Amino acid sequence: MKKELFGLSLIELQELLVAAGLKKFRAAQVYQWLYQKSVTAFDQMRNLSKADIAILEANFTLLPQQLKILREQVSQDDLTRKVLLEFPDGNSVETVLMRHDYGYSVCVSSQVGCDMGCAFCASGLSGCIRNLTAAEILAQVYIFNSMLVGEGKQVSRIVVMGSGEPMLNFDAVIGALQFLHRENTLYMSYRNMTISTCGIIPGIEKLTQLGLPINLAISLHAAEPELRTELMPVNKGFPFQDVIQAAEAYVGYTGRQVTYEYILIAGKNDSPVAAELLANHLRFKHASVNLIPANPVPEKGFERPSKKVVEAFLKVLQKHKINATVRREMGKDIDAACGQLRARFAQEQQD
């Protein structure tokens, strides 16, 4: 049975290649092709002999090469590209490439599906099927990086904000981020990495202890206990007041300001009173607020508020000197919300 090479350290790669009959120095060459040049097929590694390539192909596999793009959508402005990737076991996740004026970022999933049950999100419609491995998280970055490398560009930022709760797959997520930070891979700065959580306090505490300057984003979406529990059942186990306290400890240890994500849902959490409550909880905190007009999710029946309502909410926060912005929308025309593309594809397969 062939062994998977993608995601291994250089030492692990050396051990496997030597055992297969290759010279030790070949591992460094393969490693460079995979993680610096983003080549995803052995026969494209031009400084390897045909005999060595034959040994590699007979004994090993490369995960990015095995990924199947089930569906791909590109926004009309060509700034956002979203793919539904199928892994060899048949499970699929969504991954998004976004082009900004400062570079390219990839939003990756950390789980197949999600168990958080947030009322506004399509990711959890079928629950969490399984955690992704560190290699599967990395592959989502490299599938896009392989497209960019021919243009002399590469992914410079990663956001773990796709399907799944990253803190419930902590080791794999951190393993993938640490891998991308290595000098002999993409050498991506930790400051260009963001982990988004629903507020799993033990995960926030573990991240705090690591002391890495990774950006922390917390999905808040309501500052009233009963409403947040309605929207986000995780609030029962981890009340948002305790989450904010854990986030402040993270700020104190890493010096990184925390971003609070707040999806504005028409008639639910978008009133001036709701804005006042949010401001009260975040006043004097090392925090910024990212307001996100809801992407319509037909399965959930939620609608986005009007532009006027959004602006009124923002003004309340600014009046209280809360650093707040309205998220620049990208990919609105291509099933932009997490889980929408996967849910749509699954429904089509059933019909």
PDB file of C-alpha atoms in Angstrom, residues 43-221:
ATOM      1  CA  ASP A  43       6.911  13.859 -12.585  1.00  0.00           C
ATOM      2  CA  GLN A  44       7.077  17.668 -12.398  1.00  0.00           C
ATOM      3  CA  MET A  45      10.132  17.591 -10.112  1.00  0.00           C
ATOM      4  CA  ARG A  46      12.686  18.298 -12.806  1.00  0.00           C
ATOM      5  CA  ASN A  47      15.941  17.567 -10.941  1.00  0.00           C
ATOM      6  CA  LEU A  48      14.862  13.982 -10.182  1.00  0.00           C
ATOM      7  CA  SER A  49      15.816  11.127 -12.475  1.00  0.00           C
ATOM      8  CA  LYS A  50      13.164   9.051 -14.234  1.00  0.00           C
ATOM      9  CA  ALA A  51      14.205   6.080 -12.115  1.00  0.00           C
ATOM     10  CA  ASP A  52      13.727   8.032  -8.881  1.00  0.00           C
ATOM     11  CA  ILE A  53      10.358   9.337 -10.050  1.00  0.00           C
ATOM     12  CA  ALA A  54       9.298   5.779 -10.820  1.00  0.00           C
ATOM     13  CA  ILE A  55      10.208   4.706  -7.266  1.00  0.00           C
ATOM     14  CA  LEU A  56       8.294   7.619  -5.794  1.00  0.00           C
ATOM     15  CA  GLU A  57       5.214   6.959  -7.877  1.00  0.00           C
ATOM     16  CA  ALA A  58       5.277   3.261  -7.044  1.00  0.00           C
ATOM     17  CA  ASN A  59       5.553   3.778  -3.285  1.00  0.00           C
ATOM     18  CA  PHE A  60       4.013   7.120  -2.356  1.00  0.00           C
ATOM     19  CA  THR A  61       1.087   9.455  -2.874  1.00  0.00           C
ATOM     20  CA  LEU A  62       0.717  13.247  -2.662  1.00  0.00           C
ATOM     21  CA  LEU A  63      -2.538  14.467  -1.143  1.00  0.00           C
ATOM     22  CA  PRO A  64      -2.965  17.659  -3.232  1.00  0.00           C
ATOM     23  CA  GLN A  65      -2.754  15.554  -6.385  1.00  0.00           C
ATOM     24  CA  GLN A  66      -5.519  13.290  -5.069  1.00  0.00           C
ATOM     25  CA  LEU A  67      -7.922  16.113  -4.249  1.00  0.00           C
ATOM     26  CA  LYS A  68     -10.896  16.334  -6.564  1.00  0.00           C
ATOM     27  CA  ILE A  69     -12.542  19.688  -7.234  1.00  0.00           C
ATOM     28  CA  LEU A  70     -16.238  18.853  -7.146  1.00  0.00           C
ATOM     29  CA  ARG A  71     -17.382  22.395  -7.770  1.00  0.00           C
ATOM     30  CA  GLU A  72     -15.647  25.721  -8.400  1.00  0.00           C
ATOM     31  CA  GLN A  73     -17.099  29.217  -8.343  1.00  0.00           C
ATOM     32  CA  VAL A  74     -15.411  32.498  -9.267  1.00  0.00           C
ATOM     33  CA  SER A  75     -16.877  35.879  -8.352  1.00  0.00           C
ATOM     34  CA  GLN A  76     -17.723  38.317 -11.127  1.00  0.00           C
ATOM     35  CA  ASP A  77     -14.948  40.654 -10.002  1.00  0.00           C
ATOM     36  CA  ASP A  78     -12.465  37.749 -10.122  1.00  0.00           C
ATOM     37  CA  LEU A  79     -11.305  38.500  -6.576  1.00  0.00           C
ATOM     38  CA  THR A  80     -12.779  35.409  -4.925  1.00  0.00           C
ATOM     39  CA  ARG A  81     -12.485  31.773  -5.933  1.00  0.00           C
ATOM     40  CA  LYS A  82     -14.289  29.087  -3.950  1.00  0.00           C
ATOM     41  CA  VAL A  83     -13.824  25.359  -4.413  1.00  0.00           C
ATOM     42  CA  LEU A  84     -15.466  22.283  -2.971  1.00  0.00           C
ATOM     43  CA  LEU A  85     -12.643  19.792  -2.457  1.00  0.00           C
ATOM     44  CA  GLU A  86     -13.187  16.046  -2.104  1.00  0.00           C
ATOM     45  CA  PHE A  87     -10.647  14.033  -0.117  1.00  0.00           C
ATOM     46  CA  PRO A  88      -9.750  10.438  -1.009  1.00  0.00           C
ATOM     47  CA  ASP A  89     -12.239   9.116   1.584  1.00  0.00           C
ATOM     48  CA  GLY A  90     -15.121  10.874  -0.181  1.00  0.00           C
ATOM     49  CA  ASN A  91     -15.623  13.667   2.356  1.00  0.00           C
ATOM     50  CA  SER A  92     -15.551  17.252   1.109  1.00  0.00           C
ATOM     51  CA  VAL A  93     -14.773  20.733   2.448  1.00  0.00           C
ATOM     52  CA  GLU A  94     -14.918  24.278   1.133  1.00  0.00           C
ATOM     53  CA  THR A  95     -11.841  26.433   0.637  1.00  0.00           C
ATOM     54  CA  VAL A  96     -11.714  30.039  -0.555  1.00  0.00           C
ATOM     55  CA  LEU A  97      -8.975  32.103  -2.202  1.00  0.00           C
ATOM     56  CA  MET A  98      -9.330  35.867  -1.866  1.00  0.00           C
ATOM     57  CA  ARG A  99      -7.255  38.451  -3.706  1.00  0.00           C
ATOM     58  CA  HIS A 100      -6.586  41.684  -1.825  1.00  0.00           C
ATOM     59  CA  ASP A 101      -4.477  44.704  -2.659  1.00  0.00           C
ATOM     60  CA  TYR A 102      -1.955  43.404  -0.090  1.00  0.00           C
ATOM     61  CA  GLY A 103      -1.788  39.824  -1.380  1.00  0.00           C
ATOM     62  CA  TYR A 104      -3.639  36.523  -1.406  1.00  0.00           C
ATOM     63  CA  SER A 105      -5.368  34.873   1.531  1.00  0.00           C
ATOM     64  CA  VAL A 106      -6.914  31.424   1.836  1.00  0.00           C
ATOM     65  CA  CYS A 107      -9.819  30.616   4.132  1.00  0.00           C
ATOM     66  CA  VAL A 108      -9.557  26.961   5.135  1.00  0.00           C
ATOM     67  CA  SER A 109     -11.852  24.495   6.857  1.00  0.00           C
ATOM     68  CA  SER A 110     -10.721  22.594   9.948  1.00  0.00           C
ATOM     69  CA  GLN A 111     -13.443  19.933  10.062  1.00  0.00           C
ATOM     70  CA  VAL A 112     -15.764  18.170   7.666  1.00  0.00           C
ATOM     71  CA  GLY A 113     -18.995  19.837   8.738  1.00  0.00           C
ATOM     72  CA  CYS A 114     -19.497  21.304  12.197  1.00  0.00           C
ATOM     73  CA  ASP A 115     -21.182  20.415  15.489  1.00  0.00           C
ATOM     74  CA  MET A 116     -21.614  23.942  16.832  1.00  0.00           C
ATOM     75  CA  GLY A 117     -25.161  24.256  15.502  1.00  0.00           C
ATOM     76  CA  CYS A 118     -25.097  28.035  14.994  1.00  0.00           C
ATOM     77  CA  ALA A 119     -28.562  29.040  13.828  1.00  0.00           C
ATOM     78  CA  PHE A 120     -27.351  31.231  10.949  1.00  0.00           C
ATOM     79  CA  CYS A 121     -24.715  28.897   9.490  1.00  0.00           C
ATOM     80  CA  ALA A 122     -24.971  26.277   6.743  1.00  0.00           C
ATOM     81  CA  SER A 123     -21.773  24.485   7.824  1.00  0.00           C
ATOM     82  CA  GLY A 124     -23.481  22.513  10.552  1.00  0.00           C
ATOM     83  CA  LEU A 125     -26.542  21.356   8.627  1.00  0.00           C
ATOM     84  CA  SER A 126     -25.228  17.766   8.649  1.00  0.00           C
ATOM     85  CA  GLY A 127     -23.126  17.973  11.840  1.00  0.00           C
ATOM     86  CA  CYS A 128     -19.415  17.257  12.121  1.00  0.00           C
ATOM     87  CA  ILE A 129     -18.306  14.130  10.287  1.00  0.00           C
ATOM     88  CA  ARG A 130     -14.643  14.220  11.302  1.00  0.00           C
ATOM     89  CA  ASN A 131     -11.619  16.384  12.025  1.00  0.00           C
ATOM     90  CA  LEU A 132      -9.198  17.202   9.253  1.00  0.00           C
ATOM     91  CA  THR A 133      -5.557  16.228   9.561  1.00  0.00           C
ATOM     92  CA  ALA A 134      -2.814  18.857   9.494  1.00  0.00           C
ATOM     93  CA  ALA A 135      -1.934  17.639   5.991  1.00  0.00           C
ATOM     94  CA  GLU A 136      -5.529  18.115   4.826  1.00  0.00           C
ATOM     95  CA  ILE A 137      -5.520  21.670   6.152  1.00  0.00           C
ATOM     96  CA  LEU A 138      -2.192  22.357   4.443  1.00  0.00           C
ATOM     97  CA  ALA A 139      -3.451  20.875   1.184  1.00  0.00           C
ATOM     98  CA  GLN A 140      -6.197  23.502   1.036  1.00  0.00           C
ATOM     99  CA  VAL A 141      -3.511  26.190   0.989  1.00  0.00           C
ATOM    100  CA  TYR A 142      -1.263  24.435  -1.495  1.00  0.00           C
ATOM    101  CA  ILE A 143      -4.024  23.615  -3.967  1.00  0.00           C
ATOM    102  CA  PHE A 144      -4.354  27.371  -4.494  1.00  0.00           C
ATOM    103  CA  ASN A 145      -0.667  28.121  -4.142  1.00  0.00           C
ATOM    104  CA  SER A 146       0.052  25.715  -7.019  1.00  0.00           C
ATOM    105  CA  MET A 147      -2.262  27.876  -9.168  1.00  0.00           C
ATOM    106  CA  LEU A 148      -0.492  31.095  -8.172  1.00  0.00           C
ATOM    107  CA  VAL A 149       3.125  29.989  -8.379  1.00  0.00           C
ATOM    108  CA  GLY A 150       3.120  30.133 -12.181  1.00  0.00           C
ATOM    109  CA  GLU A 151       2.343  33.839 -11.902  1.00  0.00           C
ATOM    110  CA  GLY A 152       5.217  34.387  -9.502  1.00  0.00           C
ATOM    111  CA  LYS A 153       2.817  34.831  -6.579  1.00  0.00           C
ATOM    112  CA  GLN A 154       1.911  32.889  -3.478  1.00  0.00           C
ATOM    113  CA  VAL A 155      -0.542  32.756  -0.616  1.00  0.00           C
ATOM    114  CA  SER A 156       0.624  35.099   2.129  1.00  0.00           C
ATOM    115  CA  ARG A 157      -2.228  34.816   4.642  1.00  0.00           C
ATOM    116  CA  ILE A 158      -4.358  32.027   6.058  1.00  0.00           C
ATOM    117  CA  VAL A 159      -7.658  32.306   7.875  1.00  0.00           C
ATOM    118  CA  VAL A 160      -9.000  29.253   9.706  1.00  0.00           C
ATOM    119  CA  MET A 161     -12.555  30.445   9.382  1.00  0.00           C
ATOM    120  CA  GLY A 162     -14.161  27.893   7.075  1.00  0.00           C
ATOM    121  CA  SER A 163     -16.309  24.962   8.130  1.00  0.00           C
ATOM    122  CA  GLY A 164     -15.701  23.513  11.580  1.00  0.00           C
ATOM    123  CA  GLU A 165     -14.585  24.742  14.997  1.00  0.00           C
ATOM    124  CA  PRO A 166     -10.759  25.044  14.964  1.00  0.00           C
ATOM    125  CA  MET A 167     -10.400  24.781  18.740  1.00  0.00           C
ATOM    126  CA  LEU A 168     -11.971  21.309  18.637  1.00  0.00           C
ATOM    127  CA  ASN A 169      -9.207  20.243  16.251  1.00  0.00           C
ATOM    128  CA  PHE A 170      -6.501  22.253  17.973  1.00  0.00           C
ATOM    129  CA  ASP A 171      -3.417  20.090  17.407  1.00  0.00           C
ATOM    130  CA  ALA A 172      -3.990  19.666  13.668  1.00  0.00           C
ATOM    131  CA  VAL A 173      -4.740  23.364  13.156  1.00  0.00           C
ATOM    132  CA  ILE A 174      -1.680  24.535  15.080  1.00  0.00           C
ATOM    133  CA  GLY A 175       0.444  21.869  13.411  1.00  0.00           C
ATOM    134  CA  ALA A 176      -0.569  23.191   9.988  1.00  0.00           C
ATOM    135  CA  LEU A 177       0.101  26.821  10.950  1.00  0.00           C
ATOM    136  CA  GLN A 178       3.495  26.009  12.433  1.00  0.00           C
ATOM    137  CA  PHE A 179       4.341  24.091   9.253  1.00  0.00           C
ATOM    138  CA  LEU A 180       3.488  27.100   7.071  1.00  0.00           C
ATOM    139  CA  HIS A 181       5.667  29.301   9.295  1.00  0.00           C
ATOM    140  CA  ARG A 182       8.814  27.280   8.629  1.00  0.00           C
ATOM    141  CA  GLU A 183      11.568  28.981   6.637  1.00  0.00           C
ATOM    142  CA  ASN A 184      11.721  26.027   4.239  1.00  0.00           C
ATOM    143  CA  THR A 185       7.989  26.119   3.405  1.00  0.00           C
ATOM    144  CA  LEU A 186       5.973  29.316   2.802  1.00  0.00           C
ATOM    145  CA  TYR A 187       7.678  31.119   5.718  1.00  0.00           C
ATOM    146  CA  MET A 188       4.348  32.751   6.508  1.00  0.00           C
ATOM    147  CA  SER A 189       4.318  35.170   9.425  1.00  0.00           C
ATOM    148  CA  TYR A 190       2.167  34.206  12.414  1.00  0.00           C
ATOM    149  CA  ARG A 191       0.814  37.755  12.225  1.00  0.00           C
ATOM    150  CA  ASN A 192      -0.681  36.815   8.866  1.00  0.00           C
ATOM    151  CA  MET A 193      -2.587  33.897  10.392  1.00  0.00           C
ATOM    152  CA  THR A 194      -6.037  34.058  11.970  1.00  0.00           C
ATOM    153  CA  ILE A 195      -7.962  31.459  13.949  1.00  0.00           C
ATOM    154  CA  SER A 196     -11.685  32.029  14.349  1.00  0.00           C
ATOM    155  CA  THR A 197     -13.557  30.339  17.189  1.00  0.00           C
ATOM    156  CA  CYS A 198     -17.101  30.242  18.527  1.00  0.00           C
ATOM    157  CA  GLY A 199     -15.588  30.716  21.967  1.00  0.00           C
ATOM    158  CA  ILE A 200     -14.148  27.369  23.085  1.00  0.00           C
ATOM    159  CA  ILE A 201     -12.349  28.646  26.166  1.00  0.00           C
ATOM    160  CA  PRO A 202      -9.962  25.676  26.697  1.00  0.00           C
ATOM    161  CA  GLY A 203      -8.734  26.192  23.123  1.00  0.00           C
ATOM    162  CA  ILE A 204      -8.237  29.918  23.677  1.00  0.00           C
ATOM    163  CA  GLU A 205      -6.279  29.126  26.835  1.00  0.00           C
ATOM    164  CA  LYS A 206      -4.084  26.603  25.000  1.00  0.00           C
ATOM    165  CA  LEU A 207      -3.415  29.147  22.278  1.00  0.00           C
ATOM    166  CA  THR A 208      -2.533  31.719  24.941  1.00  0.00           C
ATOM    167  CA  GLN A 209       0.033  29.375  26.474  1.00  0.00           C
ATOM    168  CA  LEU A 210       1.718  28.882  23.096  1.00  0.00           C
ATOM    169  CA  GLY A 211       2.408  32.617  22.995  1.00  0.00           C
ATOM    170  CA  LEU A 212       2.415  32.783  19.202  1.00  0.00           C
ATOM    171  CA  PRO A 213       1.288  36.142  17.732  1.00  0.00           C
ATOM    172  CA  ILE A 214      -1.566  34.545  15.786  1.00  0.00           C
ATOM    173  CA  ASN A 215      -4.645  36.692  15.268  1.00  0.00           C
ATOM    174  CA  LEU A 216      -7.647  35.540  17.281  1.00  0.00           C
ATOM    175  CA  ALA A 217     -11.175  36.128  16.009  1.00  0.00           C
ATOM    176  CA  ILE A 218     -14.203  35.296  18.124  1.00  0.00           C
ATOM    177  CA  SER A 219     -17.704  34.777  16.772  1.00  0.00           C
ATOM    178  CA  LEU A 220     -19.906  36.746  19.150  1.00  0.00           C
ATOM    179  CA  HIS A 221     -23.053  37.714  17.205  1.00  0.00           C
TER     180      HIS A 221
END
